[in-house]
Coordinates of C-alpha atoms in Angstrom, one line a residue:
Chain W
X11 CA 81.7 40.1 -25.9
X12 CA 83.3 37.0 -24.5
X13 CA 85.1 34.4 -27.1
X14 CA 83.6 31.3 -27.6
X15 CA 85.1 28.1 -25.4
X16 CA 84.2 24.8 -25.9
X17 CA 82.6 23.1 -22.9
X18 CA 84.9 20.1 -21.8
X19 CA 83.2 16.5 -21.6
X20 CA 81.7 15.6 -18.0
X21 CA 81.5 11.9 -16.6
X22 CA 78.1 10.7 -17.0
X23 CA 75.9 10.7 -13.5
X24 CA 76.8 8.1 -11.1
X25 CA 73.2 6.4 -11.2
X26 CA 73.5 5.6 -15.0
X27 CA 76.8 3.2 -14.7
X28 CA 78.0 0.6 -12.5
X29 CA 76.6 -2.7 -11.5
X30 CA 73.9 -1.6 -9.5
X31 CA 72.3 1.0 -11.7
X32 CA 72.5 -2.1 -14.2
X33 CA 70.7 -4.3 -12.3
X34 CA 68.0 -1.5 -11.8
X35 CA 67.8 -0.8 -15.2
X36 CA 67.7 -4.2 -16.8
X37 CA 66.4 -6.7 -13.9
X38 CA 64.2 -5.0 -11.6
X39 CA 62.8 -2.1 -13.7
X40 CA 59.3 -2.5 -12.8
X41 CA 57.1 -4.9 -10.8
X42 CA 56.2 -7.6 -13.3
X43 CA 60.1 -7.4 -14.5
X44 CA 61.3 -8.3 -10.7
X45 CA 58.8 -11.0 -10.6
X46 CA 60.1 -12.7 -14.0
X47 CA 63.7 -12.2 -12.6
X48 CA 62.8 -13.8 -9.3
X49 CA 61.0 -16.8 -11.2
X50 CA 63.6 -17.0 -13.6
X51 CA 66.3 -16.9 -10.8
X52 CA 64.5 -19.8 -9.0
X53 CA 64.3 -21.9 -11.8
X54 CA 68.2 -21.8 -12.5
X55 CA 69.0 -22.7 -8.8
X56 CA 66.9 -25.4 -9.2
X57 CA 68.3 -26.8 -12.4
X58 CA 72.3 -25.7 -12.4
X59 CA 73.4 -27.5 -9.4
X60 CA 72.2 -31.2 -10.5
X61 CA 73.3 -30.5 -14.4
X62 CA 76.8 -29.6 -12.9
X63 CA 76.9 -32.6 -10.3
X64 CA 75.7 -35.0 -13.3
X65 CA 78.2 -33.4 -15.9
X66 CA 81.0 -32.6 -13.5
X67 CA 81.3 -33.6 -10.3
X68 CA 80.1 -37.3 -10.0
X69 CA 81.0 -37.9 -13.5
X70 CA 83.3 -40.8 -14.6
X71 CA 86.4 -39.6 -16.3
X72 CA 88.9 -42.2 -16.3
X73 CA 88.8 -45.7 -17.5
X74 CA 88.7 -47.6 -20.9
X75 CA 85.8 -49.9 -20.4
X76 CA 81.9 -49.6 -19.5
X77 CA 82.7 -51.5 -16.1
X78 CA 84.8 -48.0 -15.3
X79 CA 81.8 -46.3 -15.1
X80 CA 80.8 -46.9 -11.5
X81 CA 79.6 -43.5 -10.4
X82 CA 76.2 -42.0 -10.6
X83 CA 77.2 -39.3 -13.2
X84 CA 77.6 -39.0 -17.0
X85 CA 80.1 -41.9 -18.2
X86 CA 82.6 -39.6 -20.5
X87 CA 84.9 -42.6 -20.7
X88 CA 82.5 -43.7 -23.3
X89 CA 83.3 -40.5 -25.3
X90 CA 87.0 -40.9 -24.4
X91 CA 87.2 -44.5 -25.7
X92 CA 85.6 -44.0 -29.3
X93 CA 87.0 -40.6 -29.8
X94 CA 89.3 -41.9 -32.4
X95 CA 86.0 -43.1 -34.0
X96 CA 84.1 -40.2 -33.7
X97 CA 86.7 -37.9 -34.9
X98 CA 88.2 -39.9 -37.5
X99 CA 86.0 -42.6 -38.5
X100 CA 87.8 -46.0 -39.8
X101 CA 90.6 -44.4 -41.2
X102 CA 93.3 -46.5 -40.5
X103 CA 95.2 -45.4 -37.1
X104 CA 98.8 -45.5 -39.0
X105 CA 97.7 -42.8 -41.5
X106 CA 95.5 -40.5 -39.4
X107 CA 98.4 -38.2 -39.6
X108 CA 96.9 -37.2 -43.0
X109 CA 93.7 -36.2 -41.8
X110 CA 95.4 -34.0 -39.2
X111 CA 97.6 -32.8 -42.0
X112 CA 94.6 -32.0 -44.1
X113 CA 93.0 -30.2 -40.8
X114 CA 96.5 -28.1 -40.4
X115 CA 96.5 -27.3 -43.7
X116 CA 92.8 -25.5 -43.6
X117 CA 94.0 -23.6 -40.4
X118 CA 96.8 -22.4 -42.3
X119 CA 95.2 -21.3 -45.3
X120 CA 92.7 -19.7 -42.8
X121 CA 95.5 -17.6 -41.2
X122 CA 97.3 -17.1 -44.1
X123 CA 94.2 -15.0 -45.5
X124 CA 94.6 -12.7 -42.5
X125 CA 98.1 -12.4 -42.2
X126 CA 100.0 -12.5 -45.3
X127 CA 101.1 -9.1 -46.7
X128 CA 98.6 -6.9 -48.2
X129 CA 100.2 -6.8 -51.7
X130 CA 100.0 -10.5 -52.2
X131 CA 97.0 -11.7 -49.7
X132 CA 94.3 -11.4 -52.1
X133 CA 95.9 -13.4 -54.9
X134 CA 97.5 -15.8 -52.6
X135 CA 94.7 -16.7 -50.4
X136 CA 92.4 -17.2 -53.3
X137 CA 94.5 -19.7 -54.9
X138 CA 95.3 -21.5 -52.0
X139 CA 91.2 -21.8 -50.8
X140 CA 90.4 -23.1 -54.4
X141 CA 93.3 -25.4 -54.3
X142 CA 92.6 -26.7 -50.9
X143 CA 89.7 -29.2 -51.5
X144 CA 91.8 -30.8 -54.1
X145 CA 94.8 -31.2 -52.1
X146 CA 92.7 -32.5 -49.3
X147 CA 91.2 -34.8 -51.5
X148 CA 94.7 -36.1 -52.5
X149 CA 96.3 -36.3 -49.3
X150 CA 93.3 -38.3 -47.5
X151 CA 93.1 -40.6 -50.8
X152 CA 96.9 -40.7 -51.3
X153 CA 96.9 -42.3 -54.6
X154 CA 98.1 -39.5 -56.5
X155 CA 100.7 -39.0 -53.7
X156 CA 102.2 -42.3 -53.6
X157 CA 100.8 -43.2 -50.1
X158 CA 99.0 -46.3 -49.5
X159 CA 95.2 -45.7 -50.6
X160 CA 92.7 -45.2 -48.1
X161 CA 89.4 -45.9 -49.7
X162 CA 86.5 -43.5 -49.0
X163 CA 84.6 -46.2 -47.2
X164 CA 86.7 -45.8 -44.4
X165 CA 86.6 -42.3 -44.0
X166 CA 84.3 -40.8 -41.4
X167 CA 83.8 -39.0 -38.1
X168 CA 83.9 -35.5 -37.4
X169 CA 86.4 -34.7 -39.6
X170 CA 84.7 -36.0 -42.8
X171 CA 81.7 -33.6 -41.4
X172 CA 84.6 -30.9 -41.6
X173 CA 86.1 -32.0 -45.0
X174 CA 82.8 -32.2 -46.7
X175 CA 81.4 -28.8 -45.6
X176 CA 84.6 -26.9 -46.1
X177 CA 85.1 -28.6 -49.8
X178 CA 81.9 -27.7 -50.8
X179 CA 81.5 -24.2 -49.7
X180 CA 85.0 -23.5 -51.2
X181 CA 84.1 -25.1 -54.6
X182 CA 80.3 -23.6 -54.4
X183 CA 81.5 -19.8 -53.9
X184 CA 82.4 -19.1 -57.5
X185 CA 79.7 -21.3 -58.9
X186 CA 77.2 -19.3 -56.5
X187 CA 78.7 -15.9 -57.9
X188 CA 78.3 -16.7 -61.5
X189 CA 74.7 -17.8 -60.8
X190 CA 74.1 -14.6 -59.1
X191 CA 75.6 -13.0 -62.0
X192 CA 73.4 -14.9 -64.4
X193 CA 70.2 -14.1 -62.6
X194 CA 71.1 -10.4 -62.7
X195 CA 72.3 -10.8 -66.8
X196 CA 70.2 -8.9 -69.5
X197 CA 70.9 -12.2 -71.5
X198 CA 67.3 -13.9 -71.4
X199 CA 68.9 -17.2 -71.9
X200 CA 71.4 -17.0 -69.3
X201 CA 69.3 -15.5 -66.8
X202 CA 66.2 -18.3 -66.9
X203 CA 69.1 -20.9 -66.8
X204 CA 70.2 -19.4 -63.5
X205 CA 66.8 -18.9 -62.0
X206 CA 65.9 -22.4 -62.7
X207 CA 68.8 -24.0 -61.4
X208 CA 68.8 -21.6 -58.0
X209 CA 65.1 -22.3 -57.6
X210 CA 65.5 -26.1 -58.1
X211 CA 68.3 -26.4 -55.6
X212 CA 66.4 -24.2 -53.0
X213 CA 63.2 -25.5 -53.2
X214 CA 64.1 -29.1 -52.9
X215 CA 64.9 -30.7 -49.6
X216 CA 68.6 -31.5 -49.0
X217 CA 67.7 -35.4 -47.9
X218 CA 66.2 -36.0 -51.5
X219 CA 68.9 -34.8 -52.7
X220 CA 71.6 -36.9 -51.1
X221 CA 68.9 -39.9 -52.2
X222 CA 69.3 -38.3 -55.4
X223 CA 72.9 -38.3 -55.5
X224 CA 73.2 -41.9 -54.2
X225 CA 70.8 -43.7 -56.0
X226 CA 70.0 -41.5 -59.2
X227 CA 72.9 -39.7 -60.0
X228 CA 74.6 -43.0 -61.3
X229 CA 72.0 -43.4 -64.1
X230 CA 73.2 -40.7 -65.5
X231 CA 76.8 -41.2 -65.7
X232 CA 78.1 -43.6 -68.9
X233 CA 77.8 -46.9 -68.5
X234 CA 80.7 -48.4 -66.9
X235 CA 82.0 -45.3 -65.3
X236 CA 81.7 -45.7 -61.3
X237 CA 82.1 -42.5 -59.5
X238 CA 82.6 -42.6 -56.0
X239 CA 79.4 -42.1 -53.8
X240 CA 81.6 -39.5 -51.4
X241 CA 82.2 -37.8 -54.8
X242 CA 78.6 -37.8 -55.9
X243 CA 77.5 -36.4 -52.4
X244 CA 80.1 -33.8 -52.9
X245 CA 78.4 -32.8 -55.9
X246 CA 75.4 -32.7 -54.6
X247 CA 76.2 -30.7 -51.9
X248 CA 78.3 -28.1 -54.3
X249 CA 74.9 -27.6 -56.0
X250 CA 72.9 -27.1 -53.1
X251 CA 75.1 -25.1 -51.5
X252 CA 75.4 -22.7 -54.9
X253 CA 72.0 -22.4 -55.1
X254 CA 71.7 -20.8 -51.7
X255 CA 74.5 -18.8 -51.7
X256 CA 73.6 -17.1 -55.4
X257 CA 70.8 -15.8 -53.6
X258 CA 73.1 -14.6 -50.7
X259 CA 75.0 -12.9 -53.3
X260 CA 72.1 -11.6 -55.3
X261 CA 71.1 -9.5 -52.4
X262 CA 74.8 -8.5 -52.0
X263 CA 74.7 -7.3 -55.3
X264 CA 71.4 -5.3 -54.6
X265 CA 73.1 -3.5 -51.8
X266 CA 75.9 -1.8 -54.1
X267 CA 74.6 1.4 -55.3
X268 CA 74.1 2.1 -59.0
X269 CA 76.7 4.7 -58.6
X270 CA 79.4 2.1 -58.0
X271 CA 79.0 0.3 -61.6
X272 CA 78.8 3.9 -63.0
X273 CA 82.1 5.1 -61.4
X274 CA 83.9 1.8 -62.8
X275 CA 82.6 2.3 -66.0
X276 CA 83.3 6.1 -66.5
X277 CA 87.2 5.3 -65.7
X278 CA 87.0 2.5 -68.6
X279 CA 87.1 -0.6 -66.8
X280 CA 86.0 -3.8 -68.7
X281 CA 82.9 -5.9 -67.5
X282 CA 85.0 -8.3 -65.7
X283 CA 87.4 -5.5 -64.3
X284 CA 84.3 -3.9 -62.9
X285 CA 82.9 -6.9 -61.4
X286 CA 85.9 -8.6 -59.9
X287 CA 87.8 -5.3 -58.7
X288 CA 85.1 -3.2 -57.6
X289 CA 81.7 -4.9 -57.3
X290 CA 82.5 -8.6 -55.9
X291 CA 84.7 -7.0 -52.9
X292 CA 81.7 -5.0 -51.9
X293 CA 79.2 -8.0 -52.2
X294 CA 81.1 -10.0 -50.3
X295 CA 81.5 -7.3 -47.3
X296 CA 77.6 -7.0 -47.1
X297 CA 77.3 -10.7 -47.4
X298 CA 79.7 -11.9 -44.9
X299 CA 76.8 -12.5 -42.1
X300 CA 74.6 -14.5 -44.4
X301 CA 77.4 -16.3 -45.8
X302 CA 78.4 -17.5 -42.6
X303 CA 74.6 -18.4 -41.7
X304 CA 74.4 -20.3 -44.9
X305 CA 77.7 -22.1 -44.3
X306 CA 76.6 -23.2 -40.9
X307 CA 73.4 -24.6 -42.2
X308 CA 75.6 -26.7 -44.6
X309 CA 77.8 -27.9 -41.8
X310 CA 75.0 -29.1 -39.8
X311 CA 73.2 -30.9 -42.8
X312 CA 76.4 -32.7 -43.4
X313 CA 74.9 -34.9 -40.6
X314 CA 72.3 -35.7 -42.9
X315 CA 74.6 -37.8 -44.6
X316 CA 74.2 -40.7 -42.3
X317 CA 70.9 -41.4 -44.0
X318 CA 72.9 -42.5 -47.0
X319 CA 75.4 -44.7 -45.0
X320 CA 78.0 -42.4 -44.8
X321 CA 79.8 -42.6 -41.6
X322 CA 79.9 -39.3 -40.6
X323 CA 80.4 -38.4 -36.7
X324 CA 76.3 -39.2 -35.7
X325 CA 76.4 -42.2 -37.8
X326 CA 79.8 -43.4 -35.8
X327 CA 78.0 -42.4 -32.5
X328 CA 75.1 -44.5 -33.4
X329 CA 77.5 -47.4 -34.2
X330 CA 79.0 -46.8 -30.8
X331 CA 75.8 -46.8 -28.9
X332 CA 74.8 -50.3 -30.4
X333 CA 78.3 -51.7 -29.8
X334 CA 78.0 -54.7 -27.7
X335 CA 80.5 -54.0 -25.2
X336 CA 78.8 -50.2 -24.7
X337 CA 75.0 -51.3 -23.8
X338 CA 74.8 -49.1 -20.9
X339 CA 72.8 -46.4 -22.6
X340 CA 75.3 -43.6 -23.2
X341 CA 73.1 -41.7 -25.8
X342 CA 72.8 -38.8 -23.6
X343 CA 76.6 -38.4 -23.1
X344 CA 77.1 -38.9 -26.7
X345 CA 74.7 -36.5 -28.0
X346 CA 75.7 -33.8 -25.8
X347 CA 79.3 -34.4 -27.2
X348 CA 78.1 -34.1 -30.5
X349 CA 75.9 -30.7 -29.6
X350 CA 79.2 -29.6 -28.2
X351 CA 81.5 -30.4 -31.1
X352 CA 79.3 -28.6 -33.5
X353 CA 78.5 -25.8 -31.1
X354 CA 82.1 -24.9 -30.6
X355 CA 82.7 -25.2 -34.2
X356 CA 79.8 -22.9 -35.1
X357 CA 80.6 -20.6 -32.4
X358 CA 84.2 -20.3 -33.5
X359 CA 83.2 -19.5 -37.3
X360 CA 80.7 -16.8 -36.0
X361 CA 83.8 -15.1 -34.0
X362 CA 85.9 -15.3 -37.4
X363 CA 83.3 -13.9 -39.4
X364 CA 82.9 -11.0 -36.9
X365 CA 86.6 -10.5 -37.4
X366 CA 86.5 -10.5 -41.1
X367 CA 83.5 -8.3 -41.1
X368 CA 85.6 -5.8 -39.1
X369 CA 88.6 -6.0 -41.3
X370 CA 86.2 -5.4 -44.3
X371 CA 84.4 -2.4 -42.7
X372 CA 86.3 0.7 -44.0
X373 CA 83.8 3.2 -43.0
X374 CA 85.2 3.9 -39.6
X375 CA 86.9 7.3 -39.2
X376 CA 90.1 7.8 -36.9
Chain B
X30 CA 74.7 30.8 -81.4
X31 CA 76.4 33.3 -79.2
X32 CA 80.0 34.5 -79.5
X33 CA 82.4 31.8 -78.1
X34 CA 85.2 33.4 -75.5
X35 CA 87.8 30.9 -75.7
X36 CA 87.7 29.4 -79.1
X37 CA 91.4 28.8 -79.2
X38 CA 91.0 25.7 -81.3
X39 CA 87.9 25.5 -83.0
X40 CA 87.8 22.1 -83.2
X41 CA 84.5 20.6 -82.1
X42 CA 85.6 17.8 -79.5
X43 CA 81.5 16.9 -79.0
X44 CA 79.0 16.9 -81.7
X45 CA 75.5 16.0 -80.7
X46 CA 72.9 16.1 -83.3
X47 CA 69.0 15.3 -82.9
X48 CA 69.5 13.5 -80.2
X49 CA 66.4 11.8 -78.6
X50 CA 65.9 9.5 -75.7
X51 CA 63.0 7.8 -74.0
X52 CA 62.8 5.9 -70.8
X53 CA 59.9 3.3 -72.0
X54 CA 57.1 5.4 -73.1
X55 CA 58.6 8.8 -71.4
X56 CA 60.5 10.8 -73.9
X57 CA 63.2 12.3 -71.8
X58 CA 65.2 14.2 -74.4
X59 CA 64.0 16.0 -77.0
X60 CA 66.1 17.0 -80.3
X61 CA 69.2 17.9 -78.7
X62 CA 71.6 19.7 -80.5
X63 CA 74.8 20.7 -79.1
X64 CA 78.7 21.2 -80.1
X65 CA 81.3 21.8 -77.9
X66 CA 84.6 22.9 -79.0
X67 CA 88.2 22.0 -77.4
X68 CA 88.8 23.9 -74.5
X69 CA 85.4 25.1 -74.0
X70 CA 83.7 25.3 -70.5
X71 CA 79.8 24.9 -70.8
X72 CA 77.4 25.2 -67.4
X73 CA 74.2 23.1 -68.2
X74 CA 71.3 24.2 -65.6
X75 CA 67.5 23.6 -65.4
X76 CA 64.7 22.5 -63.1
X77 CA 65.3 19.1 -61.9
X78 CA 64.1 16.2 -64.3
X79 CA 64.8 18.5 -67.3
X80 CA 67.4 15.8 -68.6
X81 CA 70.3 18.0 -68.1
X82 CA 72.2 14.7 -66.2
X83 CA 70.8 12.4 -69.0
X84 CA 72.6 14.7 -71.8
X85 CA 75.9 14.4 -70.0
X86 CA 75.5 10.6 -69.1
X87 CA 74.7 10.0 -72.6
X88 CA 78.3 11.6 -73.7
X89 CA 80.2 8.7 -71.8
X90 CA 77.5 6.1 -72.7
X91 CA 76.1 5.6 -69.1
X92 CA 72.7 6.1 -70.8
X93 CA 71.6 5.2 -74.1
X94 CA 69.9 6.9 -76.7
X95 CA 67.6 5.9 -79.5
X96 CA 67.7 8.6 -82.1
X97 CA 70.2 10.7 -83.2
X98 CA 74.1 11.1 -83.3
X99 CA 76.8 11.7 -81.0
X100 CA 80.2 12.1 -81.8
X101 CA 83.0 12.3 -79.1
X102 CA 86.8 13.0 -80.1
X103 CA 85.8 12.2 -83.7
X104 CA 84.3 9.0 -82.5
X105 CA 80.8 8.1 -83.2
X106 CA 79.1 6.5 -80.4
X107 CA 77.3 3.5 -81.4
X108 CA 76.7 0.1 -79.9
X109 CA 80.3 -0.9 -80.3
X110 CA 81.8 -2.1 -76.7
X111 CA 85.5 -1.0 -77.8
X112 CA 84.4 2.5 -79.1
X113 CA 82.8 2.8 -75.7
X114 CA 85.5 1.7 -73.6
X115 CA 87.9 3.8 -75.7
X116 CA 85.7 7.1 -75.3
X117 CA 85.1 6.3 -71.3
X118 CA 89.2 6.2 -71.3
X119 CA 89.0 9.9 -72.6
X120 CA 86.2 11.5 -71.1
X121 CA 86.2 11.7 -66.9
X122 CA 83.2 11.8 -64.9
X123 CA 82.6 13.6 -61.4
X124 CA 79.3 12.5 -59.9
X125 CA 76.8 14.2 -57.4
X126 CA 77.4 11.5 -54.8
X127 CA 81.7 10.9 -55.4
X128 CA 81.1 7.2 -56.0
X129 CA 84.7 6.6 -54.7
X130 CA 85.2 2.9 -54.0
X131 CA 85.0 2.4 -50.2
X132 CA 86.8 -0.8 -50.2
X133 CA 89.9 0.9 -51.6
X134 CA 92.4 3.5 -49.9
X135 CA 92.4 6.7 -51.6
X136 CA 95.4 6.0 -53.5
X137 CA 94.2 2.8 -54.6
X138 CA 91.1 4.7 -56.0
X139 CA 93.2 6.9 -58.0
X140 CA 95.5 4.0 -59.4
X141 CA 92.8 1.5 -60.3
X142 CA 92.1 3.2 -63.7
X143 CA 96.2 3.8 -64.9
X144 CA 97.0 0.6 -63.7
X145 CA 94.1 -1.8 -65.2
X146 CA 93.1 0.5 -68.2
X147 CA 95.8 2.0 -69.2
X148 CA 98.5 -0.8 -67.9
X149 CA 100.9 1.4 -66.5
X150 CA 103.5 0.1 -63.8
X151 CA 102.1 0.7 -60.0
X152 CA 105.1 3.0 -59.1
X153 CA 104.4 5.3 -62.3
X154 CA 100.7 5.2 -61.4
X155 CA 101.2 5.9 -58.1
X156 CA 103.3 9.0 -59.1
X157 CA 100.5 10.4 -61.2
X158 CA 98.0 9.7 -58.5
X159 CA 100.1 11.8 -55.6
X160 CA 100.7 14.5 -58.4
X161 CA 96.9 14.8 -59.0
X162 CA 96.2 14.6 -55.0
X163 CA 98.7 17.5 -54.5
X164 CA 96.7 19.5 -57.4
X165 CA 93.5 19.3 -55.2
X166 CA 95.5 19.7 -51.9
X167 CA 95.1 16.5 -49.9
X168 CA 98.3 14.5 -50.5
X169 CA 98.2 13.6 -46.7
X170 CA 95.0 11.4 -47.0
X171 CA 96.3 9.0 -49.8
X172 CA 96.3 6.0 -47.0
X173 CA 92.8 6.6 -45.8
X174 CA 89.6 5.2 -47.0
X175 CA 86.9 7.4 -48.8
X176 CA 84.7 6.9 -45.4
X177 CA 87.2 8.7 -43.5
X178 CA 87.1 11.7 -45.4
X179 CA 84.6 14.7 -45.2
X180 CA 82.4 15.1 -48.4
X181 CA 84.2 17.9 -49.9
X182 CA 87.7 16.1 -49.7
X183 CA 86.0 12.8 -51.2
X184 CA 84.6 15.1 -54.2
X185 CA 87.9 16.4 -54.7
X186 CA 89.5 12.8 -54.7
X187 CA 86.7 12.0 -57.0
X188 CA 88.1 14.7 -59.3
X189 CA 91.5 13.5 -58.9
X190 CA 90.8 10.1 -59.8
X191 CA 89.3 11.2 -63.3
X192 CA 92.2 13.6 -63.7
X193 CA 94.7 10.6 -63.4
X194 CA 93.0 9.2 -66.5
X195 CA 94.5 12.1 -68.3
X196 CA 90.9 12.8 -70.1
X197 CA 90.5 15.2 -72.9
X198 CA 86.7 16.3 -71.5
X199 CA 85.2 16.4 -68.0
X200 CA 82.1 16.2 -67.1
X201 CA 80.5 17.5 -63.8
X202 CA 77.1 16.0 -62.5
X203 CA 75.8 18.3 -60.2
X204 CA 79.4 17.8 -58.2
X205 CA 78.5 20.3 -55.3
X206 CA 74.8 19.6 -54.4
X207 CA 75.5 16.7 -52.0
X208 CA 78.0 19.1 -50.1
X209 CA 77.6 20.9 -47.0
X210 CA 77.4 24.9 -47.8
X211 CA 81.2 24.8 -45.5
X212 CA 82.5 22.4 -48.4
X213 CA 81.3 23.7 -51.4
X214 CA 84.0 26.3 -52.1
X215 CA 86.9 24.0 -51.7
X216 CA 85.3 21.9 -54.6
X217 CA 84.4 24.7 -56.8
X218 CA 88.1 26.1 -56.3
X219 CA 89.6 23.0 -57.8
X220 CA 87.2 23.3 -60.7
X221 CA 88.0 26.9 -61.3
X222 CA 91.8 25.9 -61.6
X223 CA 91.1 23.3 -63.9
X224 CA 88.9 25.5 -66.3
X225 CA 91.6 27.8 -66.2
X226 CA 94.5 25.0 -67.3
X227 CA 92.2 25.1 -70.3
X228 CA 90.0 21.6 -69.7
X229 CA 87.0 21.0 -71.9
X230 CA 84.1 20.9 -69.1
X231 CA 80.4 20.1 -69.3
X232 CA 79.0 21.1 -66.0
X233 CA 75.6 20.3 -64.7
X234 CA 75.2 22.7 -61.7
X235 CA 73.0 25.2 -59.8
X236 CA 76.5 27.2 -58.9
X237 CA 75.6 30.3 -60.6
X238 CA 78.8 32.2 -59.5
X239 CA 80.6 29.5 -60.8
X240 CA 78.9 29.8 -63.9
X241 CA 79.6 33.5 -64.4
X242 CA 83.0 33.0 -63.5
X243 CA 84.4 30.3 -65.6
X244 CA 81.7 29.2 -68.1
X245 CA 81.8 30.0 -71.9
X246 CA 78.4 29.3 -72.2
X247 CA 75.4 28.4 -70.1
X248 CA 72.6 26.1 -71.4
X249 CA 69.1 26.3 -69.9
X250 CA 67.3 23.0 -70.2
X251 CA 63.8 22.4 -69.4
X252 CA 61.1 19.2 -70.1
X253 CA 64.0 17.4 -72.0
X254 CA 64.7 20.5 -74.2
X255 CA 67.5 23.0 -75.0
X256 CA 65.6 26.3 -74.3
X257 CA 68.1 28.7 -74.4
X258 CA 72.0 29.3 -74.6
X259 CA 74.0 32.1 -74.2
X260 CA 77.1 33.4 -72.8
X261 CA 77.0 34.1 -69.1
X262 CA 76.7 37.9 -69.0
X263 CA 73.6 37.9 -71.6
X264 CA 72.1 34.8 -69.9
X265 CA 71.8 36.3 -66.5
X266 CA 71.5 39.6 -67.3
X267 CA 69.2 39.5 -70.4
X268 CA 67.6 35.9 -70.5
X269 CA 65.3 35.9 -73.5
X270 CA 62.8 32.9 -73.0
X271 CA 60.3 33.3 -70.2
X272 CA 60.9 30.1 -68.9
X273 CA 64.4 30.9 -68.4
X274 CA 63.4 34.1 -66.4
X275 CA 61.4 32.3 -64.2
X276 CA 63.9 29.6 -63.4
X277 CA 66.3 32.5 -62.6
X278 CA 64.2 34.4 -60.7
X279 CA 63.6 31.3 -58.5
X280 CA 67.1 30.4 -58.0
X281 CA 68.5 33.8 -57.4
X282 CA 66.0 35.3 -55.4
X283 CA 66.3 33.5 -52.2

């Protein structure tokens, strides 16, 4: 009898690979599909050239004032002229380096949590993340660092959206983890407090929470204490966010098999060792896509802050639109700009979360 | 009770008396009585749902029980957290589905207990881990993740992970039931070696060859009770109880 010989792998048949095959499979696989493909192609041919023309070819790129917008297309001069307002609000020009420093720190911490040597990465990046909102606050405010004080009324623009979102989610992270643990607790008191908290903040519209933060919350503080409006809104965002994230984490907890708890118990780990060393890393891994989705939601919700008069980016845009030197109707350019800035940030985060997911995915064989 | 093969030290390390357990209204363990001597190897078999896993899971308190008493290493298992954690350090457990920690490398899986529970320095913990990885014959896998190993390798890592805690007693809960036939032997070989070194072992398994080879006693359970216990030769060749005969005829004749 012959010896068994493994059959070598052969390349796939030509018909199933290549651009032509792809088009046949995906665009013209049947008559209805071909019709839809042609209709969509015609539509795109109709719509794309005018948009390109308006936004790029006949757009106004250079200049400093409304009168410089002489051509038919978009007036990007408007964005250019107001860009400092859009990004930094009314923050004093000579102090803007502080906002940039805060953003650079944010980026550095982000990079550090990927690139630090493995031995210290976990500890160092957790401490850095948790300290970041408070350091950022100190830098922007300035009084603790002996810099000129910049009142929170002057903070604004897109950097404020970023700061509020980042500062809220970072602080909300540990809290939401505790709420999720509480909801799974065997102790009835802890469980019901957690359930009530989570369901309250998930069941109430975020706008009404903002109003509560700006109008009602001061009533609860002791007389004479005056807590800054931005801090109050920050608290509201933290509560709101931790309610949502608690549910994200609860889903993550349910995805960790009971055997993991039992194995941790069987080698004698204490409750907190078990939760922090074994369960939490696995919870974060399965929850990563939902954590990102929740964060993106919160980030975009920061534009609602304009309702209570906080000069975030949309608020500054509206101020710019009603400015008497710029009454030429630049709303389209303005809102497109806001769309783009938010979209680019969210897309960037989405790319980053995919990287984190890949990093956490240890299941692949070599 | 039957004669015991290896009664070198006649000291009972596990004493179970009149143990009863309920899941809600369901009476899962009924009047379990079991004494295990130091160095004794016990195989527990029985149909699924007979309470054999539940029994050994009571020993390291992964399950609670409602009535009876359970003494491990001279420590009575009561609702005292300190007791439970100290017992768990002395009792190793190997699970059907390995339950390795997927986010940690093999080496980190093994050093976790020594570092965090026994407070050993990292270098010492790693030396211990490598020693046991060599013993289960996979030191070359130390830096991989559990997901990159075969089932048999994972189970051997799980055994090594328990051994790193230097336990007095090892519990095996169907250690080969989730493995492909080709991998069962490599795990059983490790378990046989462990038995030959004199480890006290309680093993829930249907590997009757293993039972014949290493067990001092075979225990047959059905419907939450111990139906019969005997030394392996007697147990397999001359089962006393009708239920045992039926069970053995079903698992041996196929």
